[in-house]
PDB file of C-alpha atoms in Angstrom:
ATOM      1  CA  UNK A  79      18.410  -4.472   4.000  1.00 42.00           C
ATOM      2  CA  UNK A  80      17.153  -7.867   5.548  1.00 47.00           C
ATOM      3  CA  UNK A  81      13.210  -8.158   6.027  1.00 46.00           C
ATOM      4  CA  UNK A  82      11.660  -8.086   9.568  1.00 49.00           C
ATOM      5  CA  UNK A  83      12.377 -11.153  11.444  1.00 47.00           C
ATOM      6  CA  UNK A  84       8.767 -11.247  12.052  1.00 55.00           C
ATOM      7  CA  UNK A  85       8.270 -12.098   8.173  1.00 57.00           C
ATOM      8  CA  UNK A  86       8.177 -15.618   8.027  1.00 79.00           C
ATOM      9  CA  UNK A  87       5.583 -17.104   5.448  1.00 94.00           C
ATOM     10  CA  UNK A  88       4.142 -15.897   2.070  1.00 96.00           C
ATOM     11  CA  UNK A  89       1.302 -17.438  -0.135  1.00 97.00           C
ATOM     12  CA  UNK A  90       1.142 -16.242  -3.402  1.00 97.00           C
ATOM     13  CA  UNK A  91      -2.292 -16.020  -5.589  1.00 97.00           C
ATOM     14  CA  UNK A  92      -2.235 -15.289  -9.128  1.00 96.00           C
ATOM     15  CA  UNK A  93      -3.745 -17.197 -12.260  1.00 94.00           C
ATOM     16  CA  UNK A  94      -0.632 -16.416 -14.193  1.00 93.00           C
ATOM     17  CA  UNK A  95       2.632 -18.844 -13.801  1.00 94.00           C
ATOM     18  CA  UNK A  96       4.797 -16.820 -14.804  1.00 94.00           C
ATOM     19  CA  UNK A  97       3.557 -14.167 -12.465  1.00 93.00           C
ATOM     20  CA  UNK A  98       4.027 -16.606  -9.343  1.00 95.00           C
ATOM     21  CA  UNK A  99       7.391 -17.496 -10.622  1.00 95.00           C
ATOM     22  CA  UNK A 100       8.669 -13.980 -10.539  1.00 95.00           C
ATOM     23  CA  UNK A 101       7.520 -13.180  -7.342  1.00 96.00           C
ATOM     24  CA  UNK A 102       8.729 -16.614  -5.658  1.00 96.00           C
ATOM     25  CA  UNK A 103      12.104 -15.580  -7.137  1.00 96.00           C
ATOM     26  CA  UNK A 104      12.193 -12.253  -5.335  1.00 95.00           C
ATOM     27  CA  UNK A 105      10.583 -13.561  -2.070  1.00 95.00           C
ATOM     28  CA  UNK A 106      13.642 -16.320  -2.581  1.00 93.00           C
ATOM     29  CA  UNK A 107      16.284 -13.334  -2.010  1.00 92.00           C
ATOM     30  CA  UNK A 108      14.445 -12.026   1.191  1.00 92.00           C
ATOM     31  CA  UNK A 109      16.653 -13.621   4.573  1.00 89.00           C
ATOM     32  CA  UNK A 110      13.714 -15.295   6.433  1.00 89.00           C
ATOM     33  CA  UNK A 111      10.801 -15.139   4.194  1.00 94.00           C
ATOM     34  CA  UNK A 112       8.824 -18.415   3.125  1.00 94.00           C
ATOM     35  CA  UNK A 113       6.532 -19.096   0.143  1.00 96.00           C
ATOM     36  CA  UNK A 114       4.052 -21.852   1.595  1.00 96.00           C
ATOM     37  CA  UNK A 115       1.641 -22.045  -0.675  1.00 97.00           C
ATOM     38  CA  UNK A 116       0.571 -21.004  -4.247  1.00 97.00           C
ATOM     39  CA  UNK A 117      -2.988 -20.497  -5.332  1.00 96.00           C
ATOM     40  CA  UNK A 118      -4.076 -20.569  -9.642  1.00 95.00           C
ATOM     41  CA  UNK A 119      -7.553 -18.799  -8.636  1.00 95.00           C
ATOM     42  CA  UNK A 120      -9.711 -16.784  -6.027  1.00 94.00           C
ATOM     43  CA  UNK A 121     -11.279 -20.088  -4.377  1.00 96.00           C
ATOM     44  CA  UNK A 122      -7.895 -21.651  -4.134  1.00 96.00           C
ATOM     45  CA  UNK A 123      -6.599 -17.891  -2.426  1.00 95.00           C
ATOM     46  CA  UNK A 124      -9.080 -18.554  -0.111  1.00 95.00           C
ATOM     47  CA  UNK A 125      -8.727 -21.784   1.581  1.00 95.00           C
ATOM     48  CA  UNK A 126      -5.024 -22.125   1.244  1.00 96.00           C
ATOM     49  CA  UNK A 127      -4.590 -18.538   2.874  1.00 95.00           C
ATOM     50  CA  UNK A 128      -7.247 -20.356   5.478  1.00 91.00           C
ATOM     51  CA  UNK A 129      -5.195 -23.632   5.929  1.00 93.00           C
ATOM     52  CA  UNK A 130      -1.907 -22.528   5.869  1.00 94.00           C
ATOM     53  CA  UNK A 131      -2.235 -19.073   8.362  1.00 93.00           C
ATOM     54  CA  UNK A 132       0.618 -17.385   6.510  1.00 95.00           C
ATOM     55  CA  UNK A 133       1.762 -13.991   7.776  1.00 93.00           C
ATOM     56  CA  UNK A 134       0.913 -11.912   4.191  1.00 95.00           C
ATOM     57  CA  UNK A 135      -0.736 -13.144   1.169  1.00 96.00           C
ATOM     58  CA  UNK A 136       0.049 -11.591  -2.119  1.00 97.00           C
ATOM     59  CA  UNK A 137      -3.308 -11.165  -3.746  1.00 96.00           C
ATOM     60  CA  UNK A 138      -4.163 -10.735  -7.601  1.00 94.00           C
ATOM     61  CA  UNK A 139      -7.274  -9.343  -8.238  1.00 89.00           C
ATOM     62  CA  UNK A 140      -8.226 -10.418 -11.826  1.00 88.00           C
ATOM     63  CA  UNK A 141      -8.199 -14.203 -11.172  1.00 91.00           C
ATOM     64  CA  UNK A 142     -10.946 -16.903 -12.486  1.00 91.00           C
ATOM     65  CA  UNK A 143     -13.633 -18.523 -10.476  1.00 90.00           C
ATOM     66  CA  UNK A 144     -13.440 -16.285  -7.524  1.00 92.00           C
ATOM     67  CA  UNK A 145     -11.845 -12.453  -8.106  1.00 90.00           C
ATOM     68  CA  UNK A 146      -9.013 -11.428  -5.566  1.00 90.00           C
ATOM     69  CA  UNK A 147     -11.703  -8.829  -4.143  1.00 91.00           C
ATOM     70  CA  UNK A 148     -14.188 -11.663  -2.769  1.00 93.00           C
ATOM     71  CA  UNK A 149     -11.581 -13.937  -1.949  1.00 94.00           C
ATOM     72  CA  UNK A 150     -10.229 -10.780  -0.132  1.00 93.00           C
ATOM     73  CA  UNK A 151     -13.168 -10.246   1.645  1.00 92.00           C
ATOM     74  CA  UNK A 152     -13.207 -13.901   2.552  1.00 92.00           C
ATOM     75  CA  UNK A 153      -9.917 -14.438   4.023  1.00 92.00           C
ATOM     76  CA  UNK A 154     -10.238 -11.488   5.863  1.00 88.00           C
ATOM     77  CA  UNK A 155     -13.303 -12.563   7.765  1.00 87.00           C
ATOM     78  CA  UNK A 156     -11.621 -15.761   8.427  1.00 84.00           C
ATOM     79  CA  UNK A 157      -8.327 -14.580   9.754  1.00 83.00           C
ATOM     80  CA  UNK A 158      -5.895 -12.209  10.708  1.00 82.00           C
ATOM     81  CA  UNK A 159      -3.860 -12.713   7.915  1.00 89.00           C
ATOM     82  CA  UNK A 160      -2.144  -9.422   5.851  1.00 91.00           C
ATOM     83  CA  UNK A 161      -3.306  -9.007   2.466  1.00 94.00           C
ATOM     84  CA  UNK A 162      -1.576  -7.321  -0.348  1.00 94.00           C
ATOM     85  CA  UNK A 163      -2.705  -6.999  -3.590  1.00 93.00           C
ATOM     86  CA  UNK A 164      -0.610  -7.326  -6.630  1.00 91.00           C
ATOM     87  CA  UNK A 165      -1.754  -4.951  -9.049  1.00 83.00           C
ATOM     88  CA  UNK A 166      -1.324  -2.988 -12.054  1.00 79.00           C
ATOM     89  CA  UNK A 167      -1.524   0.622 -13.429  1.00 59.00           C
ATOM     90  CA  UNK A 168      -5.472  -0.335 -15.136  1.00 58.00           C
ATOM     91  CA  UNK A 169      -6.486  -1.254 -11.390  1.00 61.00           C
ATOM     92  CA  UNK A 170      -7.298   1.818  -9.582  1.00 62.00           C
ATOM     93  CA  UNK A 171     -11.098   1.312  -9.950  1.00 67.00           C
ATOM     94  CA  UNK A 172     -10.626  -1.620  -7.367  1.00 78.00           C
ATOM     95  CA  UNK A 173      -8.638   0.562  -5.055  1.00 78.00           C
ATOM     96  CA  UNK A 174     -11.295   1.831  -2.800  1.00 72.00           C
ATOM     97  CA  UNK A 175     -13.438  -1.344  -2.224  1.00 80.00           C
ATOM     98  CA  UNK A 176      -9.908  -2.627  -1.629  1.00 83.00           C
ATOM     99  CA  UNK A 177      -9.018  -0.726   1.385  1.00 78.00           C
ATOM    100  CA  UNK A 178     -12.427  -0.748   2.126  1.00 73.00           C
ATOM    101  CA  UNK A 179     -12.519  -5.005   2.521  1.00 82.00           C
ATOM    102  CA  UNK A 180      -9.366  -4.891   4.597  1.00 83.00           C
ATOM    103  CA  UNK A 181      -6.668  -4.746   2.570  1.00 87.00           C
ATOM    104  CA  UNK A 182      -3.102  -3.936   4.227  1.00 87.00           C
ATOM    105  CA  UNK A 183      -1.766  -2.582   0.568  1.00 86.00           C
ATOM    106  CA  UNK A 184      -0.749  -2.838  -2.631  1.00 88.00           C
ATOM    107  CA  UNK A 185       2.044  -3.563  -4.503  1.00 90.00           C
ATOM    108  CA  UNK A 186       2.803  -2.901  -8.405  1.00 87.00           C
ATOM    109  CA  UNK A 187       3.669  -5.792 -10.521  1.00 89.00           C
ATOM    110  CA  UNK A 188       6.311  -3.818 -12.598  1.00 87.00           C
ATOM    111  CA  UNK A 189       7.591  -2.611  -9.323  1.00 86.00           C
ATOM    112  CA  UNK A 190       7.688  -6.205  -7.258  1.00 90.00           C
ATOM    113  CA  UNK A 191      11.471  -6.324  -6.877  1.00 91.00           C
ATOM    114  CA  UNK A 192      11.936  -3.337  -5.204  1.00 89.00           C
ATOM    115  CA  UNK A 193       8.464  -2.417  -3.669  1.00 89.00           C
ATOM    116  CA  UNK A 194       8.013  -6.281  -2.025  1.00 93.00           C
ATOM    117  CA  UNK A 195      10.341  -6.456   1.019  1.00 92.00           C
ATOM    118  CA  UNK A 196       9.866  -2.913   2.274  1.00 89.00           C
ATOM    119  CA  UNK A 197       5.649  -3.660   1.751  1.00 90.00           C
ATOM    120  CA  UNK A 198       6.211  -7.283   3.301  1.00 92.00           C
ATOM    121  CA  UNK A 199       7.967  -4.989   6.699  1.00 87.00           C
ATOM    122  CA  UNK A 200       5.339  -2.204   6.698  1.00 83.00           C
ATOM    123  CA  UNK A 201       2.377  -4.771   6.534  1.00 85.00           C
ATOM    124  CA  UNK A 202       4.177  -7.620   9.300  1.00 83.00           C
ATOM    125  CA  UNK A 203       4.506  -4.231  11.371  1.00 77.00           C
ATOM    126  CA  UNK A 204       0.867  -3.449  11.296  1.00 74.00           C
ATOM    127  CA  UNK A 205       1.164  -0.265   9.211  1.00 75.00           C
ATOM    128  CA  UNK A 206       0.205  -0.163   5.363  1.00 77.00           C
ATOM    129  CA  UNK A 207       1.978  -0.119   2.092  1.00 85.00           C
ATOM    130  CA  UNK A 208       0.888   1.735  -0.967  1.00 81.00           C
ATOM    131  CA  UNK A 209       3.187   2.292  -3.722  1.00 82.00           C
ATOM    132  CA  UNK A 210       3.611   5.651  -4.802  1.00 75.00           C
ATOM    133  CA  UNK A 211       2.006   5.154  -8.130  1.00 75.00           C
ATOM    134  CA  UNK A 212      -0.881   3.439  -6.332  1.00 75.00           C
ATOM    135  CA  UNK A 213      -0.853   6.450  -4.165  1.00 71.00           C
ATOM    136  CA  UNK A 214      -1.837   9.131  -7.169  1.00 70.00           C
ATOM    137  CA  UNK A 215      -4.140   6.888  -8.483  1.00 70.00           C
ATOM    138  CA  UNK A 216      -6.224   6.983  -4.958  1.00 67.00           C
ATOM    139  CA  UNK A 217      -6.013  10.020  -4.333  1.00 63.00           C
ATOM    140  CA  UNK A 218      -7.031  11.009  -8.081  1.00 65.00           C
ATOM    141  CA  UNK A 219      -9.414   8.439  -7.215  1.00 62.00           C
ATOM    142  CA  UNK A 220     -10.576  10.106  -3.659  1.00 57.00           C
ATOM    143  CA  UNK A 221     -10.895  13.305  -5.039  1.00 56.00           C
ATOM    144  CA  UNK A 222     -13.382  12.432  -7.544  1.00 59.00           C
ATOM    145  CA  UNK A 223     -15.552  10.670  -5.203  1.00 49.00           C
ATOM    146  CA  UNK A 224     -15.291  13.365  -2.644  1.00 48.00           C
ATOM    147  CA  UNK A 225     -15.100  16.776  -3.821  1.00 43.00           C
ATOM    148  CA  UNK A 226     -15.602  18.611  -0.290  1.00 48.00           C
ATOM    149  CA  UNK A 227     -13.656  21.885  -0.047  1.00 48.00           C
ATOM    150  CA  UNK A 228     -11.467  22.013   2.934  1.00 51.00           C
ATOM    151  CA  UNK A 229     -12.827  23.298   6.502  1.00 55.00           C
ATOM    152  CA  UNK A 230     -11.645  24.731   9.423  1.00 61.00           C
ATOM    153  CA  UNK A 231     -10.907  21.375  11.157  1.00 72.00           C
ATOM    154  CA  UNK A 232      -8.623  20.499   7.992  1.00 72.00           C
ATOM    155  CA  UNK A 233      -6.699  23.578   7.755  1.00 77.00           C
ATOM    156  CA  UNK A 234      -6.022  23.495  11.624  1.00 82.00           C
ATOM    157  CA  UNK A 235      -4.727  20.069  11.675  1.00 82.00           C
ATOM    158  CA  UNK A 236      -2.342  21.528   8.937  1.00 86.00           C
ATOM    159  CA  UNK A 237      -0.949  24.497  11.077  1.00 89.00           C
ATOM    160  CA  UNK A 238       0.546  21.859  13.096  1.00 92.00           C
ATOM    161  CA  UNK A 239       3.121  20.947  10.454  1.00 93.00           C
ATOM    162  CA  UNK A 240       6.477  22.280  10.333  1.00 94.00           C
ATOM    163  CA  UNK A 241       7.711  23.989   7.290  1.00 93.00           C
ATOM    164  CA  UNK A 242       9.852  20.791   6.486  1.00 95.00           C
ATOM    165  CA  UNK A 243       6.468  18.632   7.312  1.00 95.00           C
ATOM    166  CA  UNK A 244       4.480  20.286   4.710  1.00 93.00           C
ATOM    167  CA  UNK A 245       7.608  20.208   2.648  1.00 93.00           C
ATOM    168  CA  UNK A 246       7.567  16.311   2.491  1.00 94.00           C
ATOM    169  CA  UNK A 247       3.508  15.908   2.666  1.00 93.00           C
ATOM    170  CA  UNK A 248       2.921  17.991  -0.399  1.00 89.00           C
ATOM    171  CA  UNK A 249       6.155  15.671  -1.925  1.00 89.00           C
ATOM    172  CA  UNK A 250       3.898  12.650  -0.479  1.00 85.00           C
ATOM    173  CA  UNK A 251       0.528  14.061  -1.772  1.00 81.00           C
ATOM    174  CA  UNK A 252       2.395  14.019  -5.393  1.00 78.00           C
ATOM    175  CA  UNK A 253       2.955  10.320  -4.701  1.00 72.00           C
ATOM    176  CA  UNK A 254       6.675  10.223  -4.113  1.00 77.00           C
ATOM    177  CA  UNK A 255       8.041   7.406  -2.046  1.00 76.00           C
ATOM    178  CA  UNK A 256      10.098   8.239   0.467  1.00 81.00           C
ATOM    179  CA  UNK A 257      13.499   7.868  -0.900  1.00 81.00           C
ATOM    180  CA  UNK A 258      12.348   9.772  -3.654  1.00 84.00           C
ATOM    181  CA  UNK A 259      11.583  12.383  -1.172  1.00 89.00           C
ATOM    182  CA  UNK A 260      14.619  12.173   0.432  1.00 91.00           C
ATOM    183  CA  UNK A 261      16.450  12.800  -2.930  1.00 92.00           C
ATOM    184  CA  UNK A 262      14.478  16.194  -3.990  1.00 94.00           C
ATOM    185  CA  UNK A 263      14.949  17.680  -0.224  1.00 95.00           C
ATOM    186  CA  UNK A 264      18.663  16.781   0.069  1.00 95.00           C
ATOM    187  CA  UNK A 265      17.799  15.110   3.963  1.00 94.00           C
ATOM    188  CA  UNK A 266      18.392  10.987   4.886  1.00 93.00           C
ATOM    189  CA  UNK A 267      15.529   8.536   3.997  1.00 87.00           C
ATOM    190  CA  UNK A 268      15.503   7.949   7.790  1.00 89.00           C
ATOM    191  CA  UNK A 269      14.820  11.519   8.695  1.00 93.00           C
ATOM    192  CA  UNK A 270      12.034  11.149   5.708  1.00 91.00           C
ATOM    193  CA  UNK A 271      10.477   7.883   7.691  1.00 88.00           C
ATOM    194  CA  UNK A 272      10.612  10.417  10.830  1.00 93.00           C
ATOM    195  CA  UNK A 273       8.582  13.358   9.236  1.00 94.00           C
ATOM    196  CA  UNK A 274       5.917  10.950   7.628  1.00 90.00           C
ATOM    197  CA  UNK A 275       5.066   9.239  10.894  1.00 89.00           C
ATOM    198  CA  UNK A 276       4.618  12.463  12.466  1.00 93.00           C
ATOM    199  CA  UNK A 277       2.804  13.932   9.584  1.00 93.00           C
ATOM    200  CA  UNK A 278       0.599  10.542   9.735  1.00 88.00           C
ATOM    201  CA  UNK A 279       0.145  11.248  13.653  1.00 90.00           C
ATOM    202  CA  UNK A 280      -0.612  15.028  13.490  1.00 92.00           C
ATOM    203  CA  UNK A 281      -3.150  14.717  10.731  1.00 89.00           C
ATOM    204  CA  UNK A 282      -4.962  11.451  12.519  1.00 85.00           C
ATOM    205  CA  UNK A 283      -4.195   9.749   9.423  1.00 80.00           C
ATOM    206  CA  UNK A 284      -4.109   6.213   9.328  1.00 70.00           C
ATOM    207  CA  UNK A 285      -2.032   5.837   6.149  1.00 73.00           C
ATOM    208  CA  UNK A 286      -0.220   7.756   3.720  1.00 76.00           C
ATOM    209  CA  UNK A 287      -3.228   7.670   0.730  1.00 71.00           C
ATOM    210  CA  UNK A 288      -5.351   9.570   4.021  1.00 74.00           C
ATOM    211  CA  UNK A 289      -2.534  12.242   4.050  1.00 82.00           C
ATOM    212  CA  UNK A 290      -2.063  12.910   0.265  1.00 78.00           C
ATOM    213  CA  UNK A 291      -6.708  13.192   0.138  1.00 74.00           C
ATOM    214  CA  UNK A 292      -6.490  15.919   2.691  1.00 80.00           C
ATOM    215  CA  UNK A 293      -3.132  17.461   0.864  1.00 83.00           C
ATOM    216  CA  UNK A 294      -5.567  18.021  -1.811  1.00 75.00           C
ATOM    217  CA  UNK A 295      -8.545  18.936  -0.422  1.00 74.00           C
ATOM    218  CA  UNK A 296      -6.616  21.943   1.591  1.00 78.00           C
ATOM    219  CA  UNK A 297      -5.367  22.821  -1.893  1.00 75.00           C
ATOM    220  CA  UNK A 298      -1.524  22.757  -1.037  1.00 74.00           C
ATOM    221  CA  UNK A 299      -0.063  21.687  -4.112  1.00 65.00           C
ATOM    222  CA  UNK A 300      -1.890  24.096  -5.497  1.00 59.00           C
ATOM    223  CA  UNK A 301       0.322  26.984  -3.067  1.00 54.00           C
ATOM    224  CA  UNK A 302       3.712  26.054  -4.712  1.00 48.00           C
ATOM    225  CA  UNK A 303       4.750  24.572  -1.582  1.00 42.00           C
ATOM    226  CA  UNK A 304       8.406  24.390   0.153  1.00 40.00           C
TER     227      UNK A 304
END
């Protein structure tokens, strides 16, 4: 599976060598994609992602003299350019203010060589990427900070599902990815991509994190689901 043409150049920003080196390696393997520049710290993130306009940066948080979250925050005010963050399992404190300073996803570190070319596609395509461990964490996350009990608006919105929609949401809300999904309901990844889009579109949710919250909140993990 070949990237989207559209995914042409990649900066990379993270303190650790070895990190960089890994990921330029996988990017290497990905038809079309480009590593343009590679930034040791938050200030350097910044004004390479500034002078070189590439389509995605891959964003470290936990980097010296600037973190990833300001030079987030920066780079995002500057330009148009897709961040993801490369993170780890002890990150999901930064998760909110994340999303919150505009960025288009995150990818695990453990999980770079198979989670990067799908989350380069999703993010070149305007849509986000969250990887399914990154997914439970926000929504554990989410929860915490907003312990509403579900109203009338929520539990209407989920009477439009199907039975097979609220099959693969409550799969979703658990933080399964999609082929994961596709495995425990016996159907094709494809026809997976095809119920999560209309999920997305039926709850107005912008992103798959937004589905798995109200999941929660209307308590249907908690019914056993299909």
């Amino acid at each position: 599976m070949s990237a989207d043409p559209a995914v042409r150049r990649v900066m990379i920003a993270d303190d650790d060598e070895l990190t960089r080196g890994g990921i330029r390696l996988i990017l290497g393997g990905i038809p079309g994609v480009e590593v343009v520049a590679e930034a040791r710290d938050g200030v350097e993130a910044r004004d390479l992602a500034i002078r070189h306009r590439p389509d995605v940066v891959l964003l470290d948080i936990k980097m010296p003299h600037m973190d990833g979250l300001a030079a987030l925050r920066e780079i995002c005010r500057s330009s148009s350019v897709a961040v993801l963050i490369l993170t780890t399992f002890g990150d999901e404190h930064y998760i909110d203010e994340a999303l919150a300073s505009g960025a288009a996803g995150f990818v695990l570190k453990s999980s770079a060589a198979d989670e990067l070319e799908p989350a380069l596609r999703a993010v070149t395509a305007g849509e986000m990427f969250l990887s399914p461990p990154v997914t439970r964490q926000a929504v554990t996350q989410l929860r915490q900070l907003r312990p509403t009990p579900p109203g009338d608006d929520v539990m209407a919105l989920l009477e439009q599902l199907s039975s097979r929609e609220r099959d693969v949401l409550e799969l979703l809300a658990q933080g399964l990815s999609n082929t994961a999904i596709s495995e425990r309901l016996v159907i094709s990844e494809s026809t997976v991509k095809t119920h999560v889009s209309r999920i997305l579109q039926k709850l107005s949710c912008e992103n798959r994190v937004q589905a798995a919250l109200l999941a929660h909140r209307a308590g249907l993990l908690d019914q056993g689901g299909g």
